[in-house]
Amino acid sequence: MLQKQNIDWDKLGFNASKTRSMWVGDCINDETWSRGALEPYGNINISPAACVLNYAQGVFEGMKAYHTKKDRIVLFRPDMNANRMAESTEKMCIPKMVPDYFINAVKATTLDNIDFVPPFEKGAMYLRPIVFGTTPSISVGPSIEYKFIVFASPVGSYFPEGAKPLNMLISSDFHRAAPKGIGNAKAIGNYSASLFPGKEAKSKGYNDMIYLRASNEGFVEEMGSANIFAVKNKKLITPRLGGSILPGITRNSVIRIAKDLLDLEVDEGDLSVDQILSADEVFCTGTAVIVNPIGSITKDDNKISLSNKGYGPITKKLRETLLSIQLEEIADPFDWIYPVTD
């Protein structure tokens, strides 16, 4: 068995904890990402005029390393994260991330902090690759110099109460992203837009907010940090990727599992407010939340209860199947597992 840190794995939250090391690389405009090495985990020096601090020029990814039933440390679909990072950097005028460089940095960070990966079924080690502009400037424009960091932290459940049905609020007072913008990039500024609405929802007793399409508020888009699905008559419905929705890796995985393993029909199209309020089950997906049920949805003071006692049958099966693949409890028919150790 792999040796572990002396950590109470049963009390892990979803917080940033200090680990051994982090990957640090740099690049300038018109260069290709190639430089980088592991450094002791710690603070970084950055100018107060840095482009990322003043104009939010940065993107990030979220990944997990698991200790599986086969006593291996694995990553889940890192090629998808690498490709999404490449697309996001290009949209944010950052030198396009090289997928091989990205995966090498993530793997090196995982290996050097491998004793921080929780034991089998005790959580995961969250990996946060982030790239941002560091050139000092007070005029609006892309940076010239960029820094790429990958750090890690052992984590448990994303929600303090654990993986339980969420109470969600639909409001037309806020939008997460607009059409023809950068909603489909994992840009740091997209997430700050959900901070105040999320705070408002929590102050009213909800877990988070479900955002509506900016161009037509009759349709649902996503949550602040997760994609959303509805189930009706054993059919999955999820908003199509129309440019303002993040192409979630867990979203894509759930769709593949539903179609290829569970023989379910999946509709990637328009998900109306009426459809989500009349659904048999509703759940959200993401690297952090995995697959989590939504127990109630409130709109205009009208609360619709969906599943207050636990997971609906399809939500439960999707979550169990996904986790079983990630933890190597069942065969991986899609070649999604990337072993860091054998």
Short mmCIF file of C-alpha atoms in Angstrom, two decimals:
data_model
loop_
_atom_site.label_atom_id
_atom_site.label_comp_id
_atom_site.label_asym_id
_atom_site.label_seq_id
_atom_site.Cartn_x
_atom_site.Cartn_y
_atom_site.Cartn_z
CA MET A 1 0.00 0.00 0.00
CA LEU A 2 1.14 3.55 -0.68
CA GLN A 3 2.20 5.52 2.39
CA LYS A 4 -0.04 8.43 3.44
CA GLN A 5 0.23 11.67 5.37
CA ASN A 6 -0.99 11.63 8.98
CA ILE A 7 -4.32 13.29 8.18
CA ASP A 8 -7.79 12.59 9.54
CA TRP A 9 -9.23 11.60 6.18
CA ASP A 10 -12.76 11.32 7.58
CA LYS A 11 -12.83 15.05 8.35
CA LEU A 12 -11.71 16.44 5.01
CA GLY A 13 -13.63 19.45 3.76
CA PHE A 14 -13.27 21.17 0.42
CA ASN A 15 -10.52 23.62 1.32
CA ALA A 16 -7.02 24.56 0.18
CA SER A 17 -4.48 22.76 2.36
CA LYS A 18 -0.71 23.12 2.19
CA THR A 19 1.03 20.26 0.41
CA ARG A 20 4.65 19.61 -0.49
CA SER A 21 5.11 21.26 -3.84
CA MET A 22 3.59 22.96 -6.85
CA TRP A 23 4.51 23.24 -10.51
CA VAL A 24 5.57 26.70 -11.66
CA GLY A 25 6.16 27.59 -15.30
CA ASP A 26 6.33 30.78 -17.33
CA CYS A 27 5.91 31.93 -20.89
CA ILE A 28 5.88 35.14 -22.90
CA ASN A 29 3.80 36.10 -25.92
CA ASP A 30 4.64 34.25 -29.14
CA GLU A 31 6.44 31.51 -27.20
CA THR A 32 5.39 27.91 -26.66
CA TRP A 33 4.90 26.59 -23.14
CA SER A 34 8.02 24.59 -22.28
CA ARG A 35 9.67 25.92 -19.11
CA GLY A 36 8.68 24.80 -15.64
CA ALA A 37 9.63 22.79 -12.56
CA LEU A 38 8.38 21.76 -9.14
CA GLU A 39 8.91 24.26 -6.33
CA PRO A 40 8.04 24.14 -2.62
CA TYR A 41 4.38 25.04 -2.09
CA GLY A 42 4.09 28.65 -1.00
CA ASN A 43 3.13 32.20 -1.84
CA ILE A 44 4.15 33.90 -5.07
CA ASN A 45 5.38 37.42 -5.77
CA ILE A 46 3.28 39.45 -8.16
CA SER A 47 3.04 43.12 -9.08
CA PRO A 48 -0.07 44.98 -7.86
CA ALA A 49 -0.37 46.18 -11.47
CA ALA A 50 -0.36 42.63 -12.87
CA CYS A 51 -2.86 42.10 -15.66
CA VAL A 52 -4.60 39.27 -13.81
CA LEU A 53 -5.26 41.43 -10.74
CA ASN A 54 -6.56 44.40 -12.69
CA TYR A 55 -8.24 42.86 -15.73
CA ALA A 56 -8.82 39.20 -14.74
CA GLN A 57 -6.73 37.73 -17.55
CA GLY A 58 -6.50 34.17 -16.34
CA VAL A 59 -8.02 30.71 -16.69
CA PHE A 60 -7.95 27.59 -14.56
CA GLU A 61 -8.91 23.93 -14.46
CA GLY A 62 -10.17 21.56 -11.78
CA MET A 63 -9.09 17.91 -11.61
CA LYS A 64 -8.89 15.06 -9.12
CA ALA A 65 -6.39 12.29 -8.40
CA TYR A 66 -7.92 9.15 -6.89
CA HIS A 67 -6.52 6.20 -4.95
CA THR A 68 -8.38 3.34 -6.60
CA LYS A 69 -9.45 -0.14 -5.61
CA LYS A 70 -6.48 -1.46 -7.61
CA ASP A 71 -4.13 0.46 -5.24
CA ARG A 72 -3.17 2.88 -7.99
CA ILE A 73 -3.21 6.65 -8.19
CA VAL A 74 -5.08 7.78 -11.28
CA LEU A 75 -6.32 10.92 -13.00
CA PHE A 76 -9.68 11.10 -14.75
CA ARG A 77 -9.71 12.25 -18.37
CA PRO A 78 -6.79 14.70 -18.08
CA ASP A 79 -6.74 15.03 -21.87
CA MET A 80 -10.14 16.74 -21.66
CA ASN A 81 -8.82 19.24 -19.10
CA ALA A 82 -5.75 19.85 -21.25
CA ASN A 83 -7.83 20.51 -24.36
CA ARG A 84 -10.24 22.78 -22.50
CA MET A 85 -7.31 24.72 -21.04
CA ALA A 86 -5.91 25.12 -24.56
CA GLU A 87 -9.24 26.50 -25.78
CA SER A 88 -9.68 28.78 -22.76
CA THR A 89 -6.18 30.25 -23.01
CA GLU A 90 -6.70 31.03 -26.68
CA LYS A 91 -9.97 32.85 -25.92
CA MET A 92 -8.29 34.89 -23.20
CA CYS A 93 -5.33 35.97 -25.40
CA ILE A 94 -2.92 33.81 -23.39
CA PRO A 95 -0.27 31.72 -25.21
CA LYS A 96 -2.16 28.55 -26.10
CA MET A 97 -1.52 25.83 -23.54
CA VAL A 98 0.26 22.77 -24.93
CA PRO A 99 -1.68 19.64 -23.85
CA ASP A 100 1.45 17.49 -23.37
CA TYR A 101 3.07 20.20 -21.26
CA PHE A 102 -0.12 20.55 -19.21
CA ILE A 103 -0.44 16.82 -18.52
CA ASN A 104 3.26 16.51 -17.65
CA ALA A 105 2.93 19.34 -15.10
CA VAL A 106 -0.19 17.80 -13.55
CA LYS A 107 1.41 14.35 -13.38
CA ALA A 108 4.61 15.71 -11.81
CA THR A 109 2.61 17.60 -9.18
CA THR A 110 0.55 14.50 -8.41
CA LEU A 111 3.59 12.24 -8.03
CA ASP A 112 5.47 14.65 -5.77
CA ASN A 113 2.42 15.02 -3.50
CA ILE A 114 1.22 11.45 -3.81
CA ASP A 115 1.04 10.86 -0.05
CA PHE A 116 -1.63 13.58 0.14
CA VAL A 117 -4.02 11.53 -2.02
CA PRO A 118 -6.68 10.22 0.40
CA PRO A 119 -7.05 6.45 0.77
CA PHE A 120 -9.57 4.53 -1.32
CA GLU A 121 -13.11 5.94 -0.87
CA LYS A 122 -11.92 8.69 1.53
CA GLY A 123 -11.89 11.56 -0.95
CA ALA A 124 -9.50 12.76 -3.62
CA MET A 125 -6.57 15.08 -4.17
CA TYR A 126 -7.87 18.13 -5.99
CA LEU A 127 -5.52 19.61 -8.58
CA ARG A 128 -5.79 23.24 -9.64
CA PRO A 129 -3.89 24.25 -12.79
CA ILE A 130 -4.08 28.02 -13.25
CA VAL A 131 -2.48 30.37 -15.78
CA PHE A 132 -2.52 34.15 -15.62
CA GLY A 133 -0.98 37.34 -16.98
CA THR A 134 1.71 38.91 -14.78
CA THR A 135 2.88 41.92 -16.80
CA PRO A 136 2.35 45.19 -14.86
CA SER A 137 -0.03 47.48 -16.73
CA ILE A 138 -2.68 50.09 -16.02
CA SER A 139 -3.95 50.14 -19.59
CA VAL A 140 -6.38 47.50 -20.82
CA GLY A 141 -4.71 44.87 -22.98
CA PRO A 142 -3.26 41.36 -22.90
CA SER A 143 -0.25 40.67 -20.74
CA ILE A 144 3.17 39.94 -22.24
CA GLU A 145 4.35 37.56 -19.52
CA TYR A 146 2.42 34.63 -18.07
CA LYS A 147 2.74 32.20 -15.20
CA PHE A 148 1.35 28.67 -14.97
CA ILE A 149 0.93 26.96 -11.60
CA VAL A 150 -0.42 23.56 -10.59
CA PHE A 151 -1.11 23.06 -6.89
CA ALA A 152 -2.86 20.29 -5.01
CA SER A 153 -5.00 19.75 -1.92
CA PRO A 154 -6.69 16.70 -0.38
CA VAL A 155 -10.47 17.18 -0.36
CA GLY A 156 -13.68 15.56 0.77
CA SER A 157 -17.22 16.52 -0.19
CA TYR A 158 -17.75 19.88 -1.91
CA PHE A 159 -20.80 20.65 0.19
CA PRO A 160 -20.36 20.94 4.00
CA GLU A 161 -23.42 18.75 4.57
CA GLY A 162 -22.08 16.08 2.21
CA ALA A 163 -23.64 14.71 -0.95
CA LYS A 164 -27.27 15.42 -0.09
CA PRO A 165 -30.15 16.90 -2.12
CA LEU A 166 -29.67 20.62 -2.67
CA ASN A 167 -32.24 23.37 -2.28
CA MET A 168 -31.90 25.70 -5.25
CA LEU A 169 -33.26 29.11 -6.22
CA ILE A 170 -34.16 30.29 -9.72
CA SER A 171 -33.99 34.05 -10.09
CA SER A 172 -34.16 36.39 -13.07
CA ASP A 173 -32.24 39.06 -11.15
CA PHE A 174 -28.84 37.70 -12.19
CA HIS A 175 -27.20 36.09 -15.22
CA ARG A 176 -24.00 34.05 -15.14
CA ALA A 177 -22.85 34.73 -18.71
CA ALA A 178 -24.09 36.34 -21.91
CA PRO A 179 -24.20 34.99 -25.46
CA LYS A 180 -21.12 35.70 -27.58
CA GLY A 181 -19.01 36.20 -24.44
CA ILE A 182 -16.60 33.92 -22.58
CA GLY A 183 -19.09 31.78 -20.66
CA ASN A 184 -17.73 28.67 -22.36
CA ALA A 185 -14.17 29.36 -21.17
CA LYS A 186 -13.01 28.49 -17.68
CA ALA A 187 -12.04 32.11 -17.10
CA ILE A 188 -11.54 33.34 -13.55
CA GLY A 189 -13.82 36.33 -14.09
CA ASN A 190 -16.79 34.09 -14.87
CA TYR A 191 -16.79 32.80 -11.32
CA SER A 192 -16.68 36.18 -9.62
CA ALA A 193 -19.97 36.95 -11.38
CA SER A 194 -21.64 34.21 -9.32
CA LEU A 195 -20.33 35.32 -5.91
CA PHE A 196 -22.99 37.90 -5.06
CA PRO A 197 -25.93 35.88 -6.43
CA GLY A 198 -24.65 32.85 -4.53
CA LYS A 199 -24.42 34.90 -1.35
CA GLU A 200 -27.96 36.17 -1.86
CA ALA A 201 -29.25 32.61 -2.36
CA LYS A 202 -27.51 31.34 0.78
CA SER A 203 -28.85 34.26 2.83
CA LYS A 204 -32.36 33.04 1.96
CA GLY A 205 -31.61 29.46 2.97
CA TYR A 206 -30.75 27.98 -0.43
CA ASN A 207 -27.57 26.15 -1.39
CA ASP A 208 -27.04 28.04 -4.63
CA MET A 209 -28.70 29.58 -7.66
CA ILE A 210 -29.79 28.18 -11.01
CA TYR A 211 -29.10 30.71 -13.77
CA LEU A 212 -31.39 31.40 -16.71
CA ARG A 213 -30.36 32.06 -20.29
CA ALA A 214 -29.59 35.75 -20.70
CA SER A 215 -31.19 35.95 -24.15
CA ASN A 216 -34.38 34.11 -23.11
CA GLU A 217 -35.25 33.69 -19.45
CA GLY A 218 -37.68 30.91 -20.22
CA PHE A 219 -34.72 28.52 -20.37
CA VAL A 220 -32.20 27.24 -17.83
CA GLU A 221 -28.43 27.43 -18.39
CA GLU A 222 -26.40 26.15 -15.42
CA MET A 223 -25.40 26.72 -11.81
CA GLY A 224 -22.54 28.90 -10.62
CA SER A 225 -20.00 26.08 -10.81
CA ALA A 226 -21.87 23.07 -12.18
CA ASN A 227 -23.88 21.89 -15.18
CA ILE A 228 -27.48 20.85 -14.71
CA PHE A 229 -29.66 17.94 -15.89
CA ALA A 230 -33.35 17.10 -15.65
CA VAL A 231 -34.84 13.62 -15.89
CA LYS A 232 -38.35 13.05 -17.26
CA ASN A 233 -39.76 9.64 -18.12
CA LYS A 234 -36.23 8.16 -18.03
CA LYS A 235 -34.97 10.76 -20.52
CA LEU A 236 -32.10 13.12 -19.67
CA ILE A 237 -32.37 16.75 -20.74
CA THR A 238 -29.48 19.19 -20.40
CA PRO A 239 -28.88 22.63 -21.93
CA ARG A 240 -26.93 22.54 -25.17
CA LEU A 241 -23.46 24.05 -25.35
CA GLY A 242 -24.42 27.28 -27.04
CA GLY A 243 -21.33 29.36 -26.23
CA SER A 244 -22.35 30.66 -22.80
CA ILE A 245 -22.20 27.32 -20.96
CA LEU A 246 -18.99 25.68 -19.77
CA PRO A 247 -18.39 22.33 -21.53
CA GLY A 248 -18.11 20.30 -18.34
CA ILE A 249 -16.02 17.13 -18.35
CA THR A 250 -18.31 15.45 -15.83
CA ARG A 251 -21.26 16.59 -17.98
CA ASN A 252 -19.73 14.88 -21.00
CA SER A 253 -18.96 11.74 -18.98
CA VAL A 254 -22.51 11.50 -17.64
CA ILE A 255 -23.93 11.82 -21.16
CA ARG A 256 -21.65 9.02 -22.41
CA ILE A 257 -22.54 6.75 -19.48
CA ALA A 258 -26.26 7.43 -19.92
CA LYS A 259 -26.22 6.67 -23.64
CA ASP A 260 -23.67 3.85 -23.88
CA LEU A 261 -24.00 2.01 -20.56
CA LEU A 262 -27.51 2.72 -19.28
CA ASP A 263 -29.28 2.91 -22.66
CA LEU A 264 -30.95 6.20 -21.78
CA GLU A 265 -32.08 8.86 -24.22
CA VAL A 266 -30.26 12.19 -23.83
CA ASP A 267 -31.50 15.49 -25.23
CA GLU A 268 -28.88 18.24 -25.45
CA GLY A 269 -31.09 21.15 -26.36
CA ASP A 270 -33.32 23.68 -24.64
CA LEU A 271 -34.18 23.00 -21.00
CA SER A 272 -37.14 25.19 -20.12
CA VAL A 273 -38.03 26.43 -16.66
CA ASP A 274 -41.33 24.54 -16.95
CA GLN A 275 -39.47 21.32 -17.76
CA ILE A 276 -37.13 21.57 -14.81
CA LEU A 277 -39.98 22.36 -12.41
CA SER A 278 -41.97 19.35 -13.61
CA ALA A 279 -39.04 16.92 -13.83
CA ASP A 280 -38.90 13.54 -12.09
CA GLU A 281 -35.30 14.20 -11.02
CA VAL A 282 -32.86 17.10 -11.29
CA PHE A 283 -29.14 16.89 -10.62
CA CYS A 284 -25.95 18.85 -11.15
CA THR A 285 -22.53 17.71 -12.35
CA GLY A 286 -18.96 18.92 -11.98
CA THR A 287 -15.48 17.83 -10.93
CA ALA A 288 -16.09 19.15 -7.43
CA VAL A 289 -19.69 18.00 -6.91
CA ILE A 290 -19.43 14.84 -9.10
CA VAL A 291 -23.17 14.04 -9.53
CA ASN A 292 -25.37 15.62 -6.87
CA PRO A 293 -29.18 15.56 -6.63
CA ILE A 294 -31.30 18.69 -6.38
CA GLY A 295 -34.05 18.20 -3.82
CA SER A 296 -36.06 21.36 -4.37
CA ILE A 297 -36.26 24.33 -6.70
CA THR A 298 -37.91 27.63 -5.77
CA LYS A 299 -39.05 30.24 -8.29
CA ASP A 300 -41.20 33.25 -7.46
CA ASP A 301 -41.72 31.91 -3.91
CA ASN A 302 -43.12 28.67 -5.36
CA LYS A 303 -41.14 25.71 -4.00
CA ILE A 304 -41.16 22.46 -5.98
CA SER A 305 -39.93 19.43 -4.02
CA LEU A 306 -38.15 16.79 -6.07
CA SER A 307 -36.20 14.42 -3.84
CA ASN A 308 -35.85 15.40 -0.20
CA LYS A 309 -34.99 11.88 0.94
CA GLY A 310 -32.02 11.18 -1.30
CA TYR A 311 -31.08 10.34 -4.85
CA GLY A 312 -33.59 9.59 -7.57
CA PRO A 313 -32.95 6.20 -9.21
CA ILE A 314 -31.34 7.53 -12.39
CA THR A 315 -29.25 10.15 -10.57
CA LYS A 316 -28.09 7.44 -8.17
CA LYS A 317 -27.15 5.02 -10.96
CA LEU A 318 -25.25 7.70 -12.89
CA ARG A 319 -23.27 8.75 -9.81
CA GLU A 320 -22.49 5.17 -8.80
CA THR A 321 -21.36 4.22 -12.30
CA LEU A 322 -19.17 7.29 -12.71
CA LEU A 323 -17.51 6.84 -9.31
CA SER A 324 -17.03 3.12 -9.93
CA ILE A 325 -15.14 3.90 -13.14
CA GLN A 326 -13.06 6.62 -11.46
CA LEU A 327 -12.17 4.32 -8.55
CA GLU A 328 -11.53 1.29 -10.82
CA GLU A 329 -14.25 -0.76 -9.15
CA ILE A 330 -15.57 -1.69 -12.58
CA ALA A 331 -13.97 -1.87 -16.01
CA ASP A 332 -13.38 1.41 -17.82
CA PRO A 333 -15.01 0.93 -21.23
CA PHE A 334 -14.09 4.42 -22.43
CA ASP A 335 -10.34 4.51 -21.68
CA TRP A 336 -10.88 7.49 -19.36
CA ILE A 337 -8.49 6.42 -16.58
CA TYR A 338 -4.94 7.80 -16.69
CA PRO A 339 -2.67 5.90 -14.26
CA VAL A 340 -0.04 7.96 -12.47
CA THR A 341 1.25 4.85 -10.68
CA ASP A 342 0.96 1.18 -11.62
#
